[in-house]
Amino acid sequence: MAGNGWDEGPRRRIVVGVNGSPGSRAALRWAIAEARRTGAGLLAVHAWKSPVGERRALRYPDWPPVVEAREAAADVLAAAMELAFAAGVVADGELVRGAAAAALVRIADREGGLLVLGTGTRTGRFRTGRFRAARGRGRVAAHCRKHARCPVLAVPPTAERSAAAPAVRL
């Protein structure tokens, strides 16, 4: 990735979306390796939604379903942070309530650098009447690719099993 401009300049930070899926874990491992290689900082982001709707969640923040969802989201982010710290990478975490795609674009644009996402596991299948792109690029990755001002990189879940698996630049 060096020499393409993402790691040059004052705001060298890699933003990685984490959600606990195999693609997300592969993206996190790739981002950690890239942060170690370039000396960049890492920001792990996990976006979550309330299972009871946003209005109820705002009105009743201590309602057990909301608390459970928030705690589960915090656990996902904590696991990502532990992996980064174990690898010796300077990392921060950000837990955001709301849509993942919009949150990732907003944070990636704020941080500059590079946005790294995991790809889905259902490649080339029909979903809601639309053919998903090859390599499993889903709606979040498509939204980020279209709206983010920084480079966006998708890492397939196979990269978790094979260090040689290439990332796909979106």
Short mmCIF file of C-alpha atoms in Angstrom, two decimals:
data_model
loop_
_atom_site.label_atom_id
_atom_site.label_comp_id
_atom_site.label_asym_id
_atom_site.label_seq_id
_atom_site.Cartn_x
_atom_site.Cartn_y
_atom_site.Cartn_z
CA MET A 1 0.00 0.00 0.00
CA ALA A 2 2.94 2.35 0.46
CA GLY A 3 3.26 4.95 -2.24
CA ASN A 4 -0.44 5.20 -3.09
CA GLY A 5 -0.96 8.27 -0.95
CA TRP A 6 -3.06 6.89 1.89
CA ASP A 7 -0.12 6.61 4.27
CA GLU A 8 1.43 9.94 3.40
CA GLY A 9 0.71 13.18 5.19
CA PRO A 10 -0.13 14.11 8.77
CA ARG A 11 -3.28 11.98 9.25
CA ARG A 12 -2.05 8.44 8.81
CA ARG A 13 -4.70 6.30 10.41
CA ILE A 14 -6.32 3.09 9.31
CA VAL A 15 -10.04 2.81 10.07
CA VAL A 16 -11.31 -0.76 10.18
CA GLY A 17 -14.92 -1.84 10.53
CA VAL A 18 -15.39 -4.71 12.99
CA ASN A 19 -18.49 -6.77 13.66
CA GLY A 20 -17.16 -10.20 14.65
CA SER A 21 -17.80 -11.88 11.29
CA PRO A 22 -15.09 -13.89 9.50
CA GLY A 23 -14.64 -11.10 6.96
CA SER A 24 -14.37 -8.53 9.72
CA ARG A 25 -11.73 -10.58 11.55
CA ALA A 26 -9.75 -10.93 8.33
CA ALA A 27 -9.99 -7.16 7.74
CA LEU A 28 -8.83 -6.47 11.29
CA ARG A 29 -5.84 -8.79 10.93
CA TRP A 30 -4.94 -7.16 7.61
CA ALA A 31 -5.29 -3.66 9.10
CA ILE A 32 -3.13 -4.62 12.09
CA ALA A 33 -0.42 -5.98 9.79
CA GLU A 34 -0.55 -2.82 7.66
CA ALA A 35 -0.43 -0.58 10.75
CA ARG A 36 2.64 -2.44 12.00
CA ARG A 37 4.28 -2.23 8.58
CA THR A 38 3.67 1.49 8.08
CA GLY A 39 3.61 2.74 11.68
CA ALA A 40 0.09 4.08 11.17
CA GLY A 41 -2.44 4.29 13.97
CA LEU A 42 -5.51 2.07 13.95
CA LEU A 43 -9.11 2.93 14.73
CA ALA A 44 -11.51 -0.02 15.10
CA VAL A 45 -15.16 0.97 14.61
CA HIS A 46 -18.22 -1.05 15.53
CA ALA A 47 -21.66 0.31 14.66
CA TRP A 48 -24.71 -1.19 16.33
CA LYS A 49 -28.44 -0.72 16.24
CA SER A 50 -30.97 -1.15 18.98
CA PRO A 51 -33.16 -4.25 18.56
CA VAL A 52 -36.21 -2.27 19.69
CA GLY A 53 -35.84 0.74 17.41
CA GLU A 54 -34.02 4.00 17.93
CA ARG A 55 -36.93 5.95 19.39
CA ARG A 56 -37.50 3.42 22.15
CA ALA A 57 -33.76 3.07 22.76
CA LEU A 58 -33.40 6.81 23.23
CA ARG A 59 -36.46 6.98 25.46
CA TYR A 60 -35.55 3.88 27.52
CA PRO A 61 -31.75 3.55 27.45
CA ASP A 62 -31.78 1.18 30.45
CA TRP A 63 -34.31 -1.22 28.93
CA PRO A 64 -32.76 -4.73 29.03
CA PRO A 65 -32.82 -5.36 25.23
CA VAL A 66 -31.02 -2.05 24.65
CA VAL A 67 -28.49 -2.70 27.41
CA GLU A 68 -27.83 -6.22 26.10
CA ALA A 69 -27.30 -4.96 22.54
CA ARG A 70 -24.96 -2.22 23.74
CA GLU A 71 -22.97 -4.68 25.87
CA ALA A 72 -22.71 -7.19 23.00
CA ALA A 73 -21.43 -4.39 20.73
CA ALA A 74 -18.89 -3.35 23.37
CA ASP A 75 -17.70 -6.97 23.62
CA VAL A 76 -17.10 -7.15 19.85
CA LEU A 77 -15.09 -3.94 19.97
CA ALA A 78 -13.15 -5.07 23.05
CA ALA A 79 -12.14 -8.30 21.30
CA ALA A 80 -10.87 -6.30 18.33
CA MET A 81 -8.92 -3.98 20.60
CA GLU A 82 -7.33 -6.91 22.46
CA LEU A 83 -6.11 -8.33 19.16
CA ALA A 84 -4.59 -4.99 18.14
CA PHE A 85 -2.92 -4.44 21.51
CA ALA A 86 -1.54 -7.99 21.50
CA ALA A 87 0.09 -7.21 18.16
CA GLY A 88 1.68 -4.06 19.58
CA VAL A 89 -0.32 -1.62 17.46
CA VAL A 90 -1.37 1.81 18.69
CA ALA A 91 -5.15 1.52 18.45
CA ASP A 92 -8.34 3.21 19.51
CA GLY A 93 -11.89 1.93 19.37
CA GLU A 94 -15.13 3.72 18.62
CA LEU A 95 -18.56 2.33 19.38
CA VAL A 96 -21.26 4.04 17.32
CA ARG A 97 -25.02 3.57 17.46
CA GLY A 98 -26.56 3.68 14.01
CA ALA A 99 -26.10 2.43 10.49
CA ALA A 100 -22.68 0.91 9.85
CA ALA A 101 -22.18 2.31 6.35
CA ALA A 102 -22.88 5.93 7.27
CA ALA A 103 -20.82 5.71 10.46
CA LEU A 104 -17.82 4.20 8.69
CA VAL A 105 -17.85 6.83 5.94
CA ARG A 106 -18.19 9.67 8.45
CA ILE A 107 -15.35 8.38 10.64
CA ALA A 108 -13.07 7.47 7.72
CA ASP A 109 -13.51 10.94 6.23
CA ARG A 110 -12.74 12.50 9.61
CA GLU A 111 -9.64 10.36 10.19
CA GLY A 112 -8.26 10.33 6.65
CA GLY A 113 -6.01 7.47 5.70
CA LEU A 114 -7.53 4.17 4.69
CA LEU A 115 -10.85 2.40 5.34
CA VAL A 116 -10.60 -1.39 5.60
CA LEU A 117 -13.69 -3.60 5.51
CA GLY A 118 -14.33 -7.31 5.53
CA THR A 119 -16.32 -8.75 2.68
CA GLY A 120 -19.35 -10.98 3.09
CA THR A 121 -19.26 -14.69 2.73
CA ARG A 122 -22.13 -15.06 0.25
CA THR A 123 -20.43 -14.35 -3.05
CA GLY A 124 -22.40 -14.20 -6.25
CA ARG A 125 -25.82 -15.00 -4.76
CA PHE A 126 -29.14 -13.35 -5.25
CA ARG A 127 -30.29 -11.22 -2.38
CA THR A 128 -33.41 -9.04 -2.42
CA GLY A 129 -33.61 -9.37 -6.18
CA ARG A 130 -30.17 -7.93 -6.89
CA PHE A 131 -27.08 -9.84 -7.81
CA ARG A 132 -24.36 -9.19 -5.29
CA ALA A 133 -21.03 -8.31 -6.78
CA ALA A 134 -18.29 -10.88 -7.11
CA ARG A 135 -16.06 -11.35 -4.08
CA GLY A 136 -18.98 -10.76 -1.74
CA ARG A 137 -18.97 -6.99 -1.62
CA GLY A 138 -22.13 -6.15 0.28
CA ARG A 139 -24.21 -3.06 0.84
CA VAL A 140 -21.92 -1.54 3.48
CA ALA A 141 -18.85 -1.89 1.28
CA ALA A 142 -20.71 -0.54 -1.76
CA HIS A 143 -21.91 2.49 0.22
CA CYS A 144 -18.43 3.15 1.58
CA ARG A 145 -16.84 2.80 -1.84
CA LYS A 146 -19.30 5.28 -3.30
CA HIS A 147 -19.23 7.90 -0.54
CA ALA A 148 -15.87 7.77 1.27
CA ARG A 149 -13.24 10.29 0.25
CA CYS A 150 -10.39 8.03 1.32
CA PRO A 151 -9.26 4.74 -0.24
CA VAL A 152 -11.48 1.76 0.66
CA LEU A 153 -10.08 -1.75 0.80
CA ALA A 154 -12.09 -4.96 1.12
CA VAL A 155 -10.52 -8.07 2.61
CA PRO A 156 -12.13 -11.45 1.89
CA PRO A 157 -12.80 -13.84 4.77
CA THR A 158 -10.36 -16.32 3.23
CA ALA A 159 -7.57 -13.93 4.18
CA GLU A 160 -8.07 -15.04 7.77
CA ARG A 161 -7.13 -18.58 6.80
CA SER A 162 -4.43 -17.66 4.32
CA ALA A 163 -1.97 -14.84 4.76
CA ALA A 164 -1.42 -14.90 1.00
CA ALA A 165 -5.05 -14.07 0.17
CA PRO A 166 -5.14 -10.69 -1.55
CA ALA A 167 -7.21 -7.73 -0.47
CA VAL A 168 -9.54 -6.23 -3.04
CA ARG A 169 -9.31 -2.53 -3.62
CA LEU A 170 -12.77 -1.05 -4.06
#
